[in-house]
Amino acid sequence: MIELTRNERIVYEALVRAADASEPCPSNDILLSLIDSEHDSEPPRLLGRLVAKGAIEREIFQRSRRVCIVATGKCTAMPMSTAPHWRDRPKEVPAPSIAAVRERAPDIAAQILTQAAKMGKPAVEYLADLVFVGWKVEQERG
């Protein structure tokens, strides 16, 4: 068995429960409450350590993640949105600024800003998601 710290063990067990039940990966907020921490960076750091120790494999998406338990091969449910994390987006996918959109189409820029606010996302993140989805559609069209 891999040696884990107290917090690593707590997070690992939460991940195992979610994977066994085919539930989504627990959010950072849920993991924070389990380890009784107030540091937002703690759950991702603990997950990284679990990956480094070979206990889990992790797929990171823009606003979610999927984790597989190495010992069992079981994985948490695939998230609804699988838009890649901004660090993993292909380099050839452009990411225009909202100012560039506003110059070309002020009404569309306003709609994008409104929708991003409704979703609780920064406009630049939402705009990058839209660009990526559009890029995928274009690639599929050929």
C-alpha positions as a printed NumPy array, in Angstrom:
array([[  0.   ,   0.   ,   0.   ],
       [  1.169,   3.496,  -0.799],
       [  1.998,   5.598,   2.229],
       [ -0.354,   8.602,   2.475],
       [ -0.566,  11.545,   4.83 ],
       [ -3.771,  12.087,   6.81 ],
       [ -5.18 ,  14.589,   4.297],
       [ -4.097,  12.52 ,   1.306],
       [ -5.878,   9.516,   2.834],
       [ -9.083,  11.525,   3.429],
       [ -9.104,  12.825,  -0.154],
       [ -8.202,   9.405,  -1.569],
       [-11.06 ,   7.745,   0.321],
       [-13.513,  10.377,  -0.953],
       [-12.305,   9.711,  -4.492],
       [-12.658,   5.945,  -4.035],
       [-16.242,   6.372,  -2.772],
       [-17.127,   8.585,  -5.747],
       [-15.499,   6.198,  -8.239],
       [-17.186,   3.141,  -6.682],
       [-20.566,   4.892,  -6.996],
       [-19.807,   6.279, -10.507],
       [-20.427,   9.767,  -9.132],
       [-18.703,  12.963, -10.25 ],
       [-15.339,  13.759,  -8.729],
       [-15.785,  15.684,  -5.473],
       [-15.354,  19.428,  -5.93 ],
       [-12.59 ,  21.431,  -4.306],
       [-15.165,  22.82 ,  -1.858],
       [-16.224,  19.336,  -0.774],
       [-12.614,  18.214,  -0.393],
       [-11.797,  21.38 ,   1.575],
       [-14.585,  20.614,   4.025],
       [-13.409,  17.011,   4.436],
       [ -9.862,  18.018,   5.324],
       [-11.029,  21.022,   7.343],
       [ -8.913,  23.519,   5.444],
       [ -9.49 ,  27.058,   4.217],
       [ -6.718,  27.051,   1.598],
       [ -8.271,  26.803,  -1.876],
       [ -5.042,  25.431,  -3.306],
       [ -4.96 ,  22.449,  -0.933],
       [ -7.276,  20.017,  -2.825],
       [ -5.499,  20.403,  -6.195],
       [ -2.148,  20.082,  -4.423],
       [ -3.271,  16.896,  -2.649],
       [ -4.605,  15.474,  -5.909],
       [ -1.257,  16.221,  -7.541],
       [  0.524,  14.358,  -4.765],
       [ -1.813,  11.38 ,  -5.184],
       [ -1.003,  11.357,  -8.906],
       [  2.737,  11.573,  -8.164],
       [  2.456,   8.662,  -5.713],
       [  0.652,   6.558,  -8.325],
       [ -2.589,   6.263,  -6.358],
       [ -4.792,   8.021,  -8.935],
       [ -4.828,   9.203, -12.525],
       [ -6.467,  12.542, -13.247],
       [ -8.006,  14.217, -16.293],
       [ -8.366,  17.965, -15.839],
       [-11.038,  19.904, -17.681],
       [-11.88 ,  23.608, -17.721],
       [-14.219,  23.504, -14.733],
       [-14.058,  19.928, -13.532],
       [-11.995,  16.761, -13.413],
       [-12.253,  13.002, -13.647],
       [-10.204,  10.734, -11.418],
       [ -9.405,   7.032, -11.823],
       [ -8.291,   4.903,  -8.907],
       [ -5.19 ,   2.994, -10.01 ],
       [ -5.746,   0.061,  -7.599],
       [ -9.258,  -0.708,  -8.893],
       [ -9.403,   0.902, -12.333],
       [-12.687,   2.551, -11.334],
       [-13.235,   6.184, -12.325],
       [-15.464,   9.006, -11.226],
       [-18.202,   9.98 , -13.675],
       [-17.212,  11.944, -16.749],
       [-18.153,  15.593, -16.139],
       [-20.861,  17.262, -18.197],
       [-18.386,  19.729, -19.682],
       [-15.196,  18.253, -21.05 ],
       [-13.818,  21.482, -22.48 ],
       [-10.083,  21.204, -21.909],
       [ -8.362,  23.224, -19.251],
       [ -6.852,  26.383, -20.718],
       [ -3.352,  24.962, -20.188],
       [ -4.26 ,  21.972, -22.369],
       [ -5.985,  23.741, -25.244],
       [ -4.233,  23.276, -28.573],
       [ -1.902,  26.164, -29.423],
       [ -3.607,  26.653, -32.799],
       [ -6.921,  27.473, -31.096],
       [ -7.072,  31.248, -30.859],
       [ -8.362,  32.994, -27.758],
       [ -9.612,  36.463, -28.696],
       [-10.209,  39.114, -26.104],
       [-13.686,  40.379, -25.37 ],
       [-12.452,  43.761, -26.638],
       [-11.791,  42.221, -30.071],
       [-15.305,  40.767, -30.129],
       [-16.766,  44.106, -29.001],
       [-15.033,  45.873, -31.925],
       [-16.584,  43.514, -34.454],
       [-19.986,  42.881, -32.872],
       [-20.912,  44.897, -29.767],
       [-24.265,  43.109, -29.372],
       [-22.649,  39.675, -29.39 ],
       [-20.004,  40.839, -26.921],
       [-22.755,  42.024, -24.58 ],
       [-24.539,  38.66 , -24.862],
       [-21.28 ,  36.817, -24.114],
       [-20.651,  38.986, -21.044],
       [-24.203,  38.434, -19.809],
       [-24.035,  34.662, -20.262],
       [-20.611,  34.444, -18.599],
       [-21.965,  36.359, -15.598],
       [-24.99 ,  34.03 , -15.374],
       [-22.623,  31.052, -15.347],
       [-20.328,  32.667, -12.786],
       [-17.363,  32.475, -15.164],
       [-14.883,  35.178, -16.073],
       [-15.693,  36.479, -19.566],
       [-12.277,  35.468, -20.895],
       [-12.801,  31.871, -19.71 ],
       [-16.263,  31.654, -21.243],
       [-15.039,  33.194, -24.481],
       [-12.166,  30.699, -24.648],
       [-14.677,  27.85 , -24.148],
       [-16.775,  29.198, -27.028],
       [-13.738,  29.465, -29.271],
       [-12.669,  25.921, -28.45 ],
       [-16.137,  24.515, -29.162],
       [-16.239,  26.43 , -32.449],
       [-12.776,  25.148, -33.335],
       [-13.861,  21.542, -32.738],
       [-16.922,  22.03 , -34.945],
       [-14.754,  23.482, -37.722],
       [-12.3  ,  20.579, -37.468],
       [-15.162,  18.064, -37.714],
       [-16.528,  19.819, -40.818],
       [-13.156,  19.398, -42.503]])
